[in-house]
């Protein structure tokens, strides 16, 4: 018997629902970069890591909000009409998951960046350093998917 099929197989309809749900919850570096370059005003990128990690290198345009500091009080003036994209170091870190979870519990629309800063850099996108958010100016990377 096939090792791939041993656990069963979802129907096409079940698969479509599952993958549609994943796309509602996550985004990738190429899609985020496209929105940052296009200056999509409804997207806010949140770096959920420590302030020191943010200063060492972050996605241009990202705001430093360590997930441990996310509270009703710290987000009281945030716009609930915006979509917040959370990221951390990468798949070995759950800071983006914690950040997205906390923001969702507080009533914000959120997505999580697949692979975090590691996949962002692996895909060849620039990083900014220091306290300034910076701006992603151009996309010289062609997504091969």
PDB file of C-alpha atoms in Angstrom:
ATOM      1  CA  UNK A   1       0.000   0.000   0.000  1.00  0.00           C
ATOM      2  CA  UNK A   2       1.095   3.556  -0.634  1.00  0.00           C
ATOM      3  CA  UNK A   3       2.672   5.311   2.350  1.00  0.00           C
ATOM      4  CA  UNK A   4       1.191   8.577   1.058  1.00  0.00           C
ATOM      5  CA  UNK A   5      -2.334   7.155   0.943  1.00  0.00           C
ATOM      6  CA  UNK A   6      -2.133   5.080   4.159  1.00  0.00           C
ATOM      7  CA  UNK A   7      -3.570   7.932   6.244  1.00  0.00           C
ATOM      8  CA  UNK A   8      -6.535   8.419   3.953  1.00  0.00           C
ATOM      9  CA  UNK A   9      -7.367  10.982   1.349  1.00  0.00           C
ATOM     10  CA  UNK A  10      -9.570  14.051   1.611  1.00  0.00           C
ATOM     11  CA  UNK A  11     -12.119  14.758  -1.056  1.00  0.00           C
ATOM     12  CA  UNK A  12     -11.423  17.546  -3.516  1.00  0.00           C
ATOM     13  CA  UNK A  13     -14.020  19.683  -1.727  1.00  0.00           C
ATOM     14  CA  UNK A  14     -12.448  19.050   1.703  1.00  0.00           C
ATOM     15  CA  UNK A  15      -9.024  19.869   0.295  1.00  0.00           C
ATOM     16  CA  UNK A  16     -10.281  23.111  -1.233  1.00  0.00           C
ATOM     17  CA  UNK A  17     -11.791  24.165   2.108  1.00  0.00           C
ATOM     18  CA  UNK A  18      -8.606  23.320   3.992  1.00  0.00           C
ATOM     19  CA  UNK A  19      -6.297  25.187   1.618  1.00  0.00           C
ATOM     20  CA  UNK A  20      -8.645  28.168   1.391  1.00  0.00           C
ATOM     21  CA  UNK A  21      -8.528  28.389   5.185  1.00  0.00           C
ATOM     22  CA  UNK A  22      -4.725  28.294   5.154  1.00  0.00           C
ATOM     23  CA  UNK A  23      -4.656  31.185   2.686  1.00  0.00           C
ATOM     24  CA  UNK A  24      -6.982  33.187   4.952  1.00  0.00           C
ATOM     25  CA  UNK A  25      -4.581  32.792   7.883  1.00  0.00           C
ATOM     26  CA  UNK A  26      -1.155  33.071   6.218  1.00  0.00           C
ATOM     27  CA  UNK A  27       0.744  34.980   3.567  1.00  0.00           C
ATOM     28  CA  UNK A  28       4.171  34.550   2.008  1.00  0.00           C
ATOM     29  CA  UNK A  29       7.141  36.831   1.422  1.00  0.00           C
ATOM     30  CA  UNK A  30       6.342  37.468  -2.263  1.00  0.00           C
ATOM     31  CA  UNK A  31       2.771  38.582  -1.591  1.00  0.00           C
ATOM     32  CA  UNK A  32       3.805  40.725   1.376  1.00  0.00           C
ATOM     33  CA  UNK A  33       6.637  42.328  -0.621  1.00  0.00           C
ATOM     34  CA  UNK A  34       4.223  43.132  -3.461  1.00  0.00           C
ATOM     35  CA  UNK A  35       1.859  44.865  -1.029  1.00  0.00           C
ATOM     36  CA  UNK A  36       4.687  46.789   0.666  1.00  0.00           C
ATOM     37  CA  UNK A  37       6.055  48.010  -2.665  1.00  0.00           C
ATOM     38  CA  UNK A  38       2.548  49.006  -3.758  1.00  0.00           C
ATOM     39  CA  UNK A  39       2.164  50.838  -0.422  1.00  0.00           C
ATOM     40  CA  UNK A  40      -1.080  49.033   0.408  1.00  0.00           C
ATOM     41  CA  UNK A  41      -2.335  51.227   3.233  1.00  0.00           C
ATOM     42  CA  UNK A  42      -4.524  48.543   4.803  1.00  0.00           C
ATOM     43  CA  UNK A  43      -1.521  46.267   5.577  1.00  0.00           C
ATOM     44  CA  UNK A  44       0.562  46.767   8.726  1.00  0.00           C
ATOM     45  CA  UNK A  45       3.556  44.490   9.266  1.00  0.00           C
ATOM     46  CA  UNK A  46       4.302  43.634  12.896  1.00  0.00           C
ATOM     47  CA  UNK A  47       7.683  42.291  13.995  1.00  0.00           C
ATOM     48  CA  UNK A  48       6.774  40.264  17.083  1.00  0.00           C
ATOM     49  CA  UNK A  49      10.380  39.650  18.173  1.00  0.00           C
ATOM     50  CA  UNK A  50      12.358  41.552  20.790  1.00  0.00           C
ATOM     51  CA  UNK A  51      13.325  45.168  20.201  1.00  0.00           C
ATOM     52  CA  UNK A  52      16.992  44.137  19.920  1.00  0.00           C
ATOM     53  CA  UNK A  53      16.171  41.554  17.228  1.00  0.00           C
ATOM     54  CA  UNK A  54      14.160  44.195  15.339  1.00  0.00           C
ATOM     55  CA  UNK A  55      17.059  46.644  15.444  1.00  0.00           C
ATOM     56  CA  UNK A  56      19.467  43.982  14.140  1.00  0.00           C
ATOM     57  CA  UNK A  57      17.307  43.467  11.038  1.00  0.00           C
ATOM     58  CA  UNK A  58      13.634  43.633  10.117  1.00  0.00           C
ATOM     59  CA  UNK A  59      11.300  43.696   7.137  1.00  0.00           C
ATOM     60  CA  UNK A  60      11.277  47.246   5.727  1.00  0.00           C
ATOM     61  CA  UNK A  61       8.106  48.977   6.863  1.00  0.00           C
ATOM     62  CA  UNK A  62       7.568  46.675   9.844  1.00  0.00           C
ATOM     63  CA  UNK A  63       6.697  48.044  13.260  1.00  0.00           C
ATOM     64  CA  UNK A  64       8.332  46.545  16.355  1.00  0.00           C
ATOM     65  CA  UNK A  65       5.702  45.181  18.739  1.00  0.00           C
ATOM     66  CA  UNK A  66       7.087  42.254  20.722  1.00  0.00           C
ATOM     67  CA  UNK A  67       4.253  39.770  21.228  1.00  0.00           C
ATOM     68  CA  UNK A  68       4.859  39.750  24.975  1.00  0.00           C
ATOM     69  CA  UNK A  69       3.823  43.432  25.080  1.00  0.00           C
ATOM     70  CA  UNK A  70       0.516  43.045  23.216  1.00  0.00           C
ATOM     71  CA  UNK A  71      -2.355  43.963  25.505  1.00  0.00           C
ATOM     72  CA  UNK A  72      -5.674  45.762  25.394  1.00  0.00           C
ATOM     73  CA  UNK A  73      -3.865  48.893  26.565  1.00  0.00           C
ATOM     74  CA  UNK A  74      -0.925  48.716  24.150  1.00  0.00           C
ATOM     75  CA  UNK A  75      -3.222  48.262  21.137  1.00  0.00           C
ATOM     76  CA  UNK A  76      -6.006  50.617  22.244  1.00  0.00           C
ATOM     77  CA  UNK A  77      -5.267  53.170  19.500  1.00  0.00           C
ATOM     78  CA  UNK A  78      -4.750  50.684  16.668  1.00  0.00           C
ATOM     79  CA  UNK A  79      -7.062  50.815  13.663  1.00  0.00           C
ATOM     80  CA  UNK A  80      -9.337  47.768  13.582  1.00  0.00           C
ATOM     81  CA  UNK A  81     -10.011  48.262   9.874  1.00  0.00           C
ATOM     82  CA  UNK A  82      -6.421  47.336   8.999  1.00  0.00           C
ATOM     83  CA  UNK A  83      -4.895  43.895   8.517  1.00  0.00           C
ATOM     84  CA  UNK A  84      -1.898  43.105  10.698  1.00  0.00           C
ATOM     85  CA  UNK A  85       0.715  40.682   9.333  1.00  0.00           C
ATOM     86  CA  UNK A  86       2.803  39.185  12.127  1.00  0.00           C
ATOM     87  CA  UNK A  87       6.232  37.651  11.725  1.00  0.00           C
ATOM     88  CA  UNK A  88       9.124  36.386  13.831  1.00  0.00           C
ATOM     89  CA  UNK A  89      12.432  34.641  13.073  1.00  0.00           C
ATOM     90  CA  UNK A  90      11.007  31.705  11.176  1.00  0.00           C
ATOM     91  CA  UNK A  91       9.360  28.319  11.441  1.00  0.00           C
ATOM     92  CA  UNK A  92      11.367  27.425  14.553  1.00  0.00           C
ATOM     93  CA  UNK A  93       9.923  30.416  16.410  1.00  0.00           C
ATOM     94  CA  UNK A  94       6.324  30.857  17.505  1.00  0.00           C
ATOM     95  CA  UNK A  95       6.440  34.596  18.181  1.00  0.00           C
ATOM     96  CA  UNK A  96       4.371  35.367  15.090  1.00  0.00           C
ATOM     97  CA  UNK A  97       1.801  32.767  16.102  1.00  0.00           C
ATOM     98  CA  UNK A  98       1.587  34.270  19.585  1.00  0.00           C
ATOM     99  CA  UNK A  99       1.308  37.761  18.137  1.00  0.00           C
ATOM    100  CA  UNK A 100      -1.385  36.804  15.639  1.00  0.00           C
ATOM    101  CA  UNK A 101      -3.270  34.895  18.325  1.00  0.00           C
ATOM    102  CA  UNK A 102      -3.177  37.795  20.773  1.00  0.00           C
ATOM    103  CA  UNK A 103      -4.234  40.345  18.158  1.00  0.00           C
ATOM    104  CA  UNK A 104      -7.066  38.118  16.938  1.00  0.00           C
ATOM    105  CA  UNK A 105      -8.283  37.699  20.526  1.00  0.00           C
ATOM    106  CA  UNK A 106      -8.233  41.498  20.809  1.00  0.00           C
ATOM    107  CA  UNK A 107     -10.473  41.779  17.743  1.00  0.00           C
ATOM    108  CA  UNK A 108      -7.939  42.573  15.003  1.00  0.00           C
ATOM    109  CA  UNK A 109      -7.755  41.043  11.535  1.00  0.00           C
ATOM    110  CA  UNK A 110      -4.443  39.193  11.274  1.00  0.00           C
ATOM    111  CA  UNK A 111      -2.308  37.016   9.050  1.00  0.00           C
ATOM    112  CA  UNK A 112       0.939  35.237   9.789  1.00  0.00           C
ATOM    113  CA  UNK A 113       3.946  35.449   7.477  1.00  0.00           C
ATOM    114  CA  UNK A 114       5.057  31.954   6.459  1.00  0.00           C
ATOM    115  CA  UNK A 115       8.672  31.361   7.441  1.00  0.00           C
ATOM    116  CA  UNK A 116       9.152  34.754   9.074  1.00  0.00           C
ATOM    117  CA  UNK A 117      12.268  36.836   8.561  1.00  0.00           C
ATOM    118  CA  UNK A 118      14.307  33.768   7.622  1.00  0.00           C
ATOM    119  CA  UNK A 119      12.174  32.964   4.553  1.00  0.00           C
ATOM    120  CA  UNK A 120      11.967  36.695   3.744  1.00  0.00           C
ATOM    121  CA  UNK A 121      15.763  36.819   3.529  1.00  0.00           C
ATOM    122  CA  UNK A 122      16.020  33.397   1.883  1.00  0.00           C
ATOM    123  CA  UNK A 123      13.788  34.722  -0.899  1.00  0.00           C
ATOM    124  CA  UNK A 124      16.233  37.603  -1.400  1.00  0.00           C
ATOM    125  CA  UNK A 125      14.264  40.514   0.049  1.00  0.00           C
ATOM    126  CA  UNK A 126      16.028  43.414   1.751  1.00  0.00           C
ATOM    127  CA  UNK A 127      16.053  44.060   5.485  1.00  0.00           C
ATOM    128  CA  UNK A 128      16.251  47.337   7.356  1.00  0.00           C
ATOM    129  CA  UNK A 129      18.270  47.865  10.527  1.00  0.00           C
ATOM    130  CA  UNK A 130      18.011  50.177  13.497  1.00  0.00           C
ATOM    131  CA  UNK A 131      14.926  51.774  14.993  1.00  0.00           C
ATOM    132  CA  UNK A 132      13.501  53.195  11.748  1.00  0.00           C
ATOM    133  CA  UNK A 133      10.881  51.072   9.993  1.00  0.00           C
ATOM    134  CA  UNK A 134      12.286  51.780   6.535  1.00  0.00           C
ATOM    135  CA  UNK A 135      10.544  51.250   3.200  1.00  0.00           C
ATOM    136  CA  UNK A 136      10.784  48.411   0.699  1.00  0.00           C
ATOM    137  CA  UNK A 137      11.549  50.298  -2.490  1.00  0.00           C
ATOM    138  CA  UNK A 138      11.581  47.753  -5.301  1.00  0.00           C
ATOM    139  CA  UNK A 139      11.119  44.123  -6.055  1.00  0.00           C
ATOM    140  CA  UNK A 140      13.898  42.629  -8.127  1.00  0.00           C
ATOM    141  CA  UNK A 141      12.798  39.121  -7.171  1.00  0.00           C
ATOM    142  CA  UNK A 142      10.438  37.111  -9.339  1.00  0.00           C
ATOM    143  CA  UNK A 143       8.405  34.591  -7.382  1.00  0.00           C
ATOM    144  CA  UNK A 144       8.877  31.226  -9.038  1.00  0.00           C
ATOM    145  CA  UNK A 145       5.662  29.679  -7.770  1.00  0.00           C
TER     146      UNK A 145
END
